């Protein structure tokens, strides 16, 4: 039986679930060749994208996924098998996946968490992450990059319950408040995208409303904390803003209030304003910016498809391209649905069929609960 949230919801929810996971996979696979580069020129990228969008390339290149997708897959597998969130099982799945395929480009320090989890037999799944970085915890974007399954599995939850789910999934590896708050923000950005009606003719939607809702939620979380906050979660901000995500979202809103400001903003400037590195604070707001900016045409990006523009713009920021593109394209996929994602881009990704199946599994779960 469909519950209240589902029955009142937007059109094409299955397509949006698929779009979200497939978008994340495409961003990761096509972003990984550029990870660590400086902002990338539009001509280099146009060549790259033209090649990837061609069906008839002689050597049809398929790109491997990285840690972003490896951990996303483990999240889905844990949710689907356990039919609930089980921190012990999820922490074990992350670790087993890493042991099976360690060369997926994992973060520099998160591998120590896997090793510690394994040595304590997953009995206290939040403990190892708390000891990272002399007890401050990781503020890397590893919690945010894999959060899309939480947004889908938690589709029927209240906002409060979803926020707690996203935080708890992230805290297995990221106990710094900027680490798990980044995961919460990315999760809420996907939830809002799933709920946002887009125009059938030009895929437009109300960006101001979208940002107002995100700002309201993040401000509440950053000011009051979420249920997962505790003394050791990096609440001491050492004189920095206590609301860094809200501050960046407000800046994004300010820019979008003036079309001329947005139009003139280069990729370099976006990377400078919002970041392009492996910290969650310097990548999640950037990913949201890319997904929103791509709703309208962008100078020098030759595509009338907002999903393709999202990918393109996210890659152009340089830096942590696989992760920023993965997060941006998850949001774009949840907004526009699977049907807008070019088939040829999907075929370029390792495990595309499995990812579609995983999206269907999550959709079945949320549409069958009483
Ligand atoms: N690791 C990478 N890319 C490196 C190059 C990969 C290469 N292409 C290859 O093939 O090998 N990418 C992946 O890592 C990011 C996610 O990282 P995650 O999971 O957050 O890891 P970690 O180790 O927790 O944090 C990452 C780095 O952030 C800094 N850091 C975090 N918290 C800190 C703190 N409290 N104090 C100081 N520094 C902190 C550290 O430098 C960590 O190593 C994604 O981009 C993914 O794609
Ligand atoms: Mg990666
Ligand atoms: Mg990355």
Short mmCIF file of C-alpha atoms and ligand atoms in Angstrom, two decimals:
data_model
loop_
_atom_site.label_atom_id
_atom_site.label_comp_id
_atom_site.label_asym_id
_atom_site.label_seq_id
_atom_site.Cartn_x
_atom_site.Cartn_y
_atom_site.Cartn_z
CA UNK A 1 0.00 0.00 0.00
CA UNK A 2 1.35 3.42 -0.87
CA UNK A 3 1.71 5.69 2.13
CA UNK A 4 0.71 9.35 2.35
CA UNK A 5 4.05 10.78 1.19
CA UNK A 6 4.13 8.52 -1.85
CA UNK A 7 0.53 8.99 -2.91
CA UNK A 8 0.89 12.77 -2.73
CA UNK A 9 4.18 12.73 -4.51
CA UNK A 10 5.53 13.77 -7.87
CA UNK A 11 5.29 11.96 -11.16
CA UNK A 12 7.80 9.33 -12.27
CA UNK A 13 9.15 8.41 -8.88
CA UNK A 14 10.72 5.16 -10.12
CA UNK A 15 12.45 7.07 -12.90
CA UNK A 16 13.75 9.57 -10.34
CA UNK A 17 15.08 6.78 -8.09
CA UNK A 18 16.93 5.33 -11.08
CA UNK A 19 18.07 8.78 -12.19
CA UNK A 20 19.55 9.43 -8.76
CA UNK A 21 21.69 6.28 -8.55
CA UNK A 22 22.56 6.23 -12.27
CA UNK A 23 23.48 9.93 -12.12
CA UNK A 24 25.79 9.25 -9.19
CA UNK A 25 27.48 6.41 -11.08
CA UNK A 26 27.99 8.49 -14.24
CA UNK A 27 29.47 11.43 -12.29
CA UNK A 28 31.87 9.10 -10.51
CA UNK A 29 32.95 7.13 -13.61
CA UNK A 30 33.35 10.10 -15.95
CA UNK A 31 34.73 12.37 -13.25
CA UNK A 32 37.50 10.07 -12.05
CA UNK A 33 39.91 10.70 -14.99
CA UNK A 34 40.02 14.39 -13.95
CA UNK A 35 40.27 13.96 -10.16
CA UNK A 36 42.96 16.28 -8.79
CA UNK A 37 43.17 18.49 -11.91
CA UNK A 38 42.88 22.28 -11.88
CA UNK A 39 39.61 23.76 -13.22
CA UNK A 40 39.35 22.33 -16.72
CA UNK A 41 39.01 24.43 -19.85
CA UNK A 42 35.68 24.30 -21.69
CA UNK A 43 37.41 23.23 -24.94
CA UNK A 44 39.14 20.24 -23.32
CA UNK A 45 35.89 19.24 -21.73
CA UNK A 46 33.82 19.78 -24.86
CA UNK A 47 36.14 17.35 -26.68
CA UNK A 48 35.87 14.82 -23.88
CA UNK A 49 32.09 15.08 -23.68
CA UNK A 50 31.63 14.99 -27.48
CA UNK A 51 33.60 11.74 -27.52
CA UNK A 52 31.64 10.17 -24.68
CA UNK A 53 28.31 11.15 -26.21
CA UNK A 54 29.13 9.47 -29.54
CA UNK A 55 27.64 5.99 -29.96
CA UNK A 56 30.00 5.08 -32.75
CA UNK A 57 33.44 5.60 -31.22
CA UNK A 58 35.68 2.87 -32.63
CA UNK A 59 36.93 1.87 -29.21
CA UNK A 60 33.93 2.24 -26.95
CA UNK A 61 35.53 3.13 -23.61
CA UNK A 62 33.85 1.95 -20.41
CA UNK A 63 34.96 3.79 -17.26
CA UNK A 64 35.52 2.10 -13.89
CA UNK A 65 33.80 3.42 -10.80
CA UNK A 66 35.72 4.50 -7.68
CA UNK A 67 35.20 4.43 -3.89
CA UNK A 68 32.17 6.75 -4.25
CA UNK A 69 30.18 4.03 -6.01
CA UNK A 70 31.78 1.12 -4.12
CA UNK A 71 30.48 2.59 -0.85
CA UNK A 72 27.11 3.55 -2.38
CA UNK A 73 26.65 -0.07 -3.47
CA UNK A 74 27.43 -1.30 0.06
CA UNK A 75 24.83 1.10 1.48
CA UNK A 76 22.13 -0.27 -0.87
CA UNK A 77 23.11 -3.89 -0.17
CA UNK A 78 22.90 -3.33 3.58
CA UNK A 79 19.51 -1.54 3.43
CA UNK A 80 18.00 -4.15 1.12
CA UNK A 81 19.30 -7.21 2.99
CA UNK A 82 18.60 -5.93 6.50
CA UNK A 83 15.38 -4.10 5.51
CA UNK A 84 16.42 -1.41 7.98
CA UNK A 85 19.51 0.58 8.92
CA UNK A 86 21.99 -1.61 10.79
CA UNK A 87 25.27 0.19 11.56
CA UNK A 88 27.12 -3.03 12.30
CA UNK A 89 26.12 -4.65 9.03
CA UNK A 90 26.82 -1.50 7.02
CA UNK A 91 30.25 -1.03 8.58
CA UNK A 92 31.07 -4.66 7.77
CA UNK A 93 29.91 -4.28 4.17
CA UNK A 94 32.06 -1.14 3.69
CA UNK A 95 35.07 -2.96 5.07
CA UNK A 96 34.56 -6.21 3.13
CA UNK A 97 34.13 -4.24 -0.09
CA UNK A 98 37.38 -2.37 0.61
CA UNK A 99 39.23 -5.62 1.38
CA UNK A 100 37.90 -7.17 -1.85
CA UNK A 101 38.86 -4.21 -4.05
CA UNK A 102 41.20 -1.82 -2.22
CA UNK A 103 42.31 -0.02 -5.38
CA UNK A 104 39.19 2.04 -5.94
CA UNK A 105 40.87 5.31 -4.87
CA UNK A 106 39.69 5.49 -1.25
CA UNK A 107 40.35 8.54 0.93
CA UNK A 108 43.76 8.74 2.58
CA UNK A 109 42.62 8.06 6.14
CA UNK A 110 39.28 6.27 5.90
CA UNK A 111 41.11 2.99 5.28
CA UNK A 112 42.32 3.12 8.92
CA UNK A 113 38.67 3.07 10.00
CA UNK A 114 38.08 -0.11 7.97
CA UNK A 115 41.09 -1.75 9.54
CA UNK A 116 39.97 -0.81 13.08
CA UNK A 117 36.39 -1.92 12.41
CA UNK A 118 37.67 -5.29 11.24
CA UNK A 119 39.86 -5.70 14.30
CA UNK A 120 36.94 -5.10 16.72
CA UNK A 121 34.67 -7.36 14.65
CA UNK A 122 32.26 -4.44 13.96
CA UNK A 123 31.01 -4.55 17.58
CA UNK A 124 31.16 -0.75 18.08
CA UNK A 125 30.69 0.58 14.56
CA UNK A 126 30.98 4.28 15.46
CA UNK A 127 34.08 4.05 17.64
CA UNK A 128 36.93 3.86 15.08
CA UNK A 129 35.72 6.96 13.21
CA UNK A 130 35.70 8.95 16.46
CA UNK A 131 39.43 8.40 16.87
CA UNK A 132 40.37 9.77 13.44
CA UNK A 133 42.46 12.94 13.30
CA UNK A 134 43.30 13.01 17.01
CA UNK A 135 39.67 12.63 18.00
CA UNK A 136 38.19 15.41 15.85
CA UNK A 137 36.89 12.94 13.24
CA UNK A 138 37.05 13.21 9.45
CA UNK A 139 35.48 16.14 7.65
CA UNK A 140 36.10 14.51 4.26
CA UNK A 141 33.27 14.14 1.75
CA UNK A 142 33.20 10.32 2.01
CA UNK A 143 29.96 10.35 4.01
CA UNK A 144 28.25 12.72 1.57
CA UNK A 145 29.44 10.98 -1.62
CA UNK A 146 27.60 7.76 -0.73
CA UNK A 147 24.43 9.16 0.88
CA UNK A 148 21.99 8.76 -2.04
CA UNK A 149 20.73 5.31 -0.90
CA UNK A 150 19.78 6.86 2.46
CA UNK A 151 17.64 9.48 0.66
CA UNK A 152 15.90 6.73 -1.37
CA UNK A 153 15.54 4.10 1.38
CA UNK A 154 14.34 6.86 3.73
CA UNK A 155 11.86 8.28 1.24
CA UNK A 156 8.87 7.62 3.51
CA UNK A 157 10.53 8.91 6.67
CA UNK A 158 9.86 12.33 8.18
CA UNK A 159 12.57 14.95 7.62
CA UNK A 160 13.72 14.48 11.20
CA UNK A 161 14.03 10.72 10.81
CA UNK A 162 15.81 11.06 7.46
CA UNK A 163 18.31 13.54 8.91
CA UNK A 164 19.09 11.11 11.70
CA UNK A 165 19.47 8.23 9.20
CA UNK A 166 21.83 10.22 6.97
CA UNK A 167 23.93 11.30 9.95
CA UNK A 168 24.18 7.79 11.37
CA UNK A 169 25.18 6.25 8.02
CA UNK A 170 27.90 8.89 7.64
CA UNK A 171 29.20 8.66 11.21
CA UNK A 172 30.46 5.12 10.61
CA UNK A 173 33.42 6.81 8.92
CA UNK A 174 32.94 10.58 9.42
CA UNK A 175 32.35 11.84 12.95
CA UNK A 176 33.33 15.51 12.45
CA UNK A 177 30.17 17.65 12.31
CA UNK A 178 31.20 19.06 8.92
CA UNK A 179 31.63 15.48 7.69
CA UNK A 180 28.21 14.18 8.68
CA UNK A 181 26.43 17.53 8.16
CA UNK A 182 27.69 17.41 4.56
CA UNK A 183 26.06 13.99 4.20
CA UNK A 184 22.83 15.38 5.67
CA UNK A 185 22.85 18.32 3.25
CA UNK A 186 23.46 16.10 0.21
CA UNK A 187 20.71 13.73 1.41
CA UNK A 188 18.23 16.61 1.84
CA UNK A 189 19.21 18.03 -1.56
CA UNK A 190 18.26 14.67 -3.12
CA UNK A 191 15.01 14.42 -1.13
CA UNK A 192 13.99 17.90 -2.27
CA UNK A 193 14.91 17.02 -5.86
CA UNK A 194 12.72 13.90 -5.72
CA UNK A 195 9.84 16.07 -4.53
CA UNK A 196 10.33 18.93 -7.01
CA UNK A 197 8.00 19.05 -10.01
CA UNK A 198 9.87 19.99 -13.18
CA UNK A 199 8.21 21.44 -16.25
CA UNK A 200 7.60 18.90 -19.00
CA UNK A 201 8.58 21.36 -21.69
CA UNK A 202 11.82 22.86 -20.39
CA UNK A 203 12.52 20.97 -17.15
CA UNK A 204 12.49 24.26 -15.21
CA UNK A 205 11.64 24.49 -11.50
CA UNK A 206 11.64 27.11 -8.75
CA UNK A 207 15.30 27.36 -7.64
CA UNK A 208 14.52 30.02 -5.04
CA UNK A 209 11.98 27.79 -3.32
CA UNK A 210 14.38 24.84 -3.48
CA UNK A 211 17.16 26.87 -1.83
CA UNK A 212 14.86 28.40 0.81
CA UNK A 213 13.85 24.93 1.95
CA UNK A 214 17.46 23.71 2.12
CA UNK A 215 18.58 26.84 3.97
CA UNK A 216 15.79 26.50 6.52
CA UNK A 217 16.68 22.87 7.25
CA UNK A 218 20.44 23.31 7.36
CA UNK A 219 20.20 26.36 9.58
CA UNK A 220 18.10 24.41 12.07
CA UNK A 221 20.61 21.52 12.00
CA UNK A 222 23.70 23.69 12.30
CA UNK A 223 22.29 25.88 15.05
CA UNK A 224 20.59 23.21 17.16
CA UNK A 225 22.57 20.12 16.09
CA UNK A 226 20.95 16.91 14.97
CA UNK A 227 20.27 13.94 17.24
CA UNK A 228 23.69 12.54 16.37
CA UNK A 229 25.72 15.47 17.69
CA UNK A 230 27.76 14.86 20.80
CA UNK A 231 30.60 16.56 22.66
CA UNK A 232 33.26 14.98 20.49
CA UNK A 233 31.67 15.69 17.14
CA UNK A 234 33.75 18.76 16.37
CA UNK A 235 31.25 21.24 17.82
CA UNK A 236 34.13 23.48 18.85
CA UNK A 237 34.43 25.60 15.72
CA UNK A 238 37.51 27.52 16.89
CA UNK A 239 36.04 30.89 16.06
CA UNK A 240 34.80 29.81 12.59
CA UNK A 241 31.14 30.12 11.63
CA UNK A 242 28.87 27.62 13.38
CA UNK A 243 26.71 27.57 10.26
CA UNK A 244 29.19 27.09 7.38
CA UNK A 245 26.80 25.11 5.15
CA UNK A 246 23.96 27.58 5.70
CA UNK A 247 26.35 30.45 4.89
CA UNK A 248 27.32 28.85 1.56
CA UNK A 249 23.69 28.06 0.68
CA UNK A 250 22.77 31.70 1.35
CA UNK A 251 25.58 32.81 -0.95
CA UNK A 252 24.26 30.50 -3.66
CA UNK A 253 20.79 31.96 -3.18
CA UNK A 254 22.14 35.50 -3.42
CA UNK A 255 23.84 34.67 -6.73
CA UNK A 256 20.73 33.03 -8.17
CA UNK A 257 18.66 36.11 -7.30
CA UNK A 258 20.50 37.99 -10.06
CA UNK A 259 20.69 36.22 -13.43
CA UNK A 260 23.53 38.45 -14.63
CA UNK A 261 25.72 37.37 -11.68
CA UNK A 262 25.11 33.68 -12.41
CA UNK A 263 25.74 34.05 -16.14
CA UNK A 264 29.12 35.69 -15.62
CA UNK A 265 30.40 33.20 -13.05
CA UNK A 266 33.29 31.12 -14.40
CA UNK A 267 34.09 27.59 -13.22
CA UNK A 268 37.26 28.94 -11.58
CA UNK A 269 35.20 31.45 -9.62
CA UNK A 270 32.68 28.80 -8.54
CA UNK A 271 35.56 26.57 -7.39
CA UNK A 272 37.02 29.53 -5.49
CA UNK A 273 33.71 30.55 -3.85
CA UNK A 274 32.39 27.11 -2.92
CA UNK A 275 35.44 24.82 -3.10
CA UNK A 276 36.49 21.78 -5.10
CA UNK A 277 38.43 19.69 -2.60
CA UNK A 278 37.88 16.46 -0.65
CA UNK A 279 36.33 18.16 2.38
CA UNK A 280 32.55 17.92 2.56
CA UNK A 281 32.22 21.67 3.18
CA UNK A 282 34.20 22.45 0.02
CA UNK A 283 32.35 20.04 -2.24
CA UNK A 284 28.69 19.46 -1.28
CA UNK A 285 27.59 23.12 -1.78
CA UNK A 286 29.54 23.15 -5.07
CA UNK A 287 27.69 20.04 -6.26
CA UNK A 288 24.34 21.66 -5.40
CA UNK A 289 25.38 24.81 -7.26
CA UNK A 290 26.24 22.75 -10.38
CA UNK A 291 22.91 20.91 -10.39
CA UNK A 292 20.97 24.18 -10.02
CA UNK A 293 23.09 26.19 -12.48
CA UNK A 294 22.61 23.56 -15.18
CA UNK A 295 18.85 24.07 -15.25
CA UNK A 296 19.48 26.89 -17.76
CA UNK A 297 21.90 27.01 -20.72
CA UNK A 298 25.54 27.77 -19.87
CA UNK A 299 27.89 29.70 -22.19
CA UNK A 300 30.33 27.38 -23.99
CA UNK A 301 28.48 24.23 -22.96
CA UNK A 302 26.82 22.86 -26.04
CA UNK A 303 23.95 20.80 -24.69
CA UNK A 304 20.23 21.34 -24.35
CA UNK A 305 20.05 18.58 -21.73
CA UNK A 306 20.25 19.83 -18.09
CA UNK A 307 21.59 16.47 -16.87
CA UNK A 308 24.47 16.65 -19.37
CA UNK A 309 25.10 20.29 -18.46
CA UNK A 310 25.28 19.31 -14.76
CA UNK A 311 27.92 16.69 -15.49
CA UNK A 312 29.86 19.01 -17.74
CA UNK A 313 29.82 21.95 -15.32
CA UNK A 314 30.78 19.77 -12.33
CA UNK A 315 33.77 18.36 -14.23
CA UNK A 316 34.87 21.85 -15.21
CA UNK A 317 35.45 22.80 -11.54
CA UNK A 318 38.42 20.44 -11.38
CA UNK A 319 39.66 19.18 -7.99
CA UNK A 320 37.54 16.38 -6.55
CA UNK A 321 35.76 15.85 -9.87
CA UNK A 322 34.53 12.28 -9.40
CA UNK A 323 32.86 13.16 -6.12
CA UNK A 324 31.49 16.59 -7.03
CA UNK A 325 30.14 15.26 -10.35
CA UNK A 326 28.70 12.19 -8.63
CA UNK A 327 26.85 14.26 -6.03
CA UNK A 328 25.70 16.89 -8.57
CA UNK A 329 24.45 14.24 -11.01
CA UNK A 330 22.61 12.33 -8.24
CA UNK A 331 20.65 15.51 -7.57
CA UNK A 332 20.09 16.15 -11.30
CA UNK A 333 19.01 12.52 -11.84
CA UNK A 334 16.54 12.78 -8.96
CA UNK A 335 15.16 16.02 -10.43
CA UNK A 336 14.80 15.04 -14.08
CA UNK A 337 14.55 11.25 -13.92
CA UNK A 338 16.28 8.38 -15.70
CA UNK A 339 14.63 9.14 -19.04
CA UNK A 340 16.65 12.33 -19.46
CA UNK A 341 20.02 10.61 -19.02
CA UNK A 342 21.56 9.73 -22.41
CA UNK A 343 21.82 5.98 -22.88
CA UNK A 344 25.30 6.28 -24.31
CA UNK A 345 26.60 7.83 -21.08
CA UNK A 346 25.04 5.01 -19.07
CA UNK A 347 26.69 2.39 -21.24
CA UNK A 348 30.07 3.95 -20.49
CA UNK A 349 29.83 2.98 -16.82
CA UNK A 350 30.93 -0.21 -15.12
CA UNK A 351 28.00 -2.01 -13.44
CA UNK A 352 25.29 0.21 -14.91
CA UNK A 353 22.75 -2.64 -15.03
CA UNK A 354 23.39 -3.51 -11.40
CA UNK A 355 22.92 0.11 -10.33
CA UNK A 356 19.55 0.29 -12.14
CA UNK A 357 18.56 -2.93 -10.37
CA UNK A 358 19.62 -1.45 -7.01
CA UNK A 359 17.45 1.63 -7.64
CA UNK A 360 14.52 -0.68 -8.45
CA UNK A 361 15.13 -2.64 -5.22
CA UNK A 362 15.00 0.54 -3.16
CA UNK A 363 11.88 1.69 -4.99
CA UNK A 364 10.18 -1.67 -4.31
CA UNK A 365 11.06 -1.35 -0.65
CA UNK A 366 9.58 2.12 -0.23
CA UNK A 367 6.48 1.38 -2.33
CA UNK A 368 5.61 -1.89 -0.54
CA UNK A 369 5.76 -0.84 3.09
CA UNK A 370 2.42 -0.58 4.89
N1 LIG B 1 41.04 9.66 -2.28
C1 LIG B 1 40.56 10.15 -3.28
N2 LIG B 1 41.34 10.68 -4.24
C2 LIG B 1 42.78 10.63 -4.16
C3 LIG B 1 43.36 10.12 -5.44
C4 LIG B 1 42.81 8.80 -5.83
C5 LIG B 1 43.57 8.34 -7.02
N3 LIG B 1 42.90 8.76 -8.21
C6 LIG B 1 43.70 6.84 -6.98
O1 LIG B 1 43.26 6.19 -7.93
O2 LIG B 1 44.26 6.31 -6.02
N4 LIG B 1 39.23 10.19 -3.52
C7 LIG B 1 38.28 9.71 -2.62
O3 LIG B 1 38.48 10.35 -1.35
C8 LIG B 1 37.44 11.32 -1.09
C9 LIG B 1 36.63 10.83 0.07
O4 LIG B 1 37.48 10.75 1.16
P1 LIG B 1 36.93 10.31 2.58
O5 LIG B 1 36.20 9.04 2.47
O6 LIG B 1 36.25 11.44 3.21
O7 LIG B 1 38.32 9.99 3.30
P2 LIG B 1 39.06 10.60 4.58
O8 LIG B 1 40.38 9.93 4.62
O9 LIG B 1 38.20 10.48 5.79
O10 LIG B 1 39.22 12.16 4.27
C10 LIG B 1 39.85 12.59 3.11
C11 LIG B 1 41.00 13.56 3.44
O11 LIG B 1 40.50 14.75 4.01
C12 LIG B 1 41.45 15.27 4.93
N5 LIG B 1 40.79 15.38 6.28
C13 LIG B 1 39.58 14.89 6.62
N6 LIG B 1 39.29 15.18 7.90
C14 LIG B 1 40.35 15.87 8.39
C15 LIG B 1 40.64 16.45 9.66
N7 LIG B 1 39.79 16.38 10.70
N8 LIG B 1 41.83 17.10 9.79
C16 LIG B 1 42.71 17.19 8.73
N9 LIG B 1 42.47 16.65 7.51
C17 LIG B 1 41.31 16.01 7.33
C18 LIG B 1 42.62 14.30 4.95
O12 LIG B 1 43.59 14.74 4.05
C19 LIG B 1 41.98 13.02 4.46
O13 LIG B 1 42.89 12.11 3.89
C20 LIG B 1 36.63 11.39 -2.35
O14 LIG B 1 37.14 12.40 -3.18
C21 LIG B 1 36.85 10.06 -3.00
O15 LIG B 1 36.67 10.10 -4.39
MG1 LIG B 2 36.34 8.46 -5.71
MG1 LIG B 3 36.71 12.06 -5.20
#
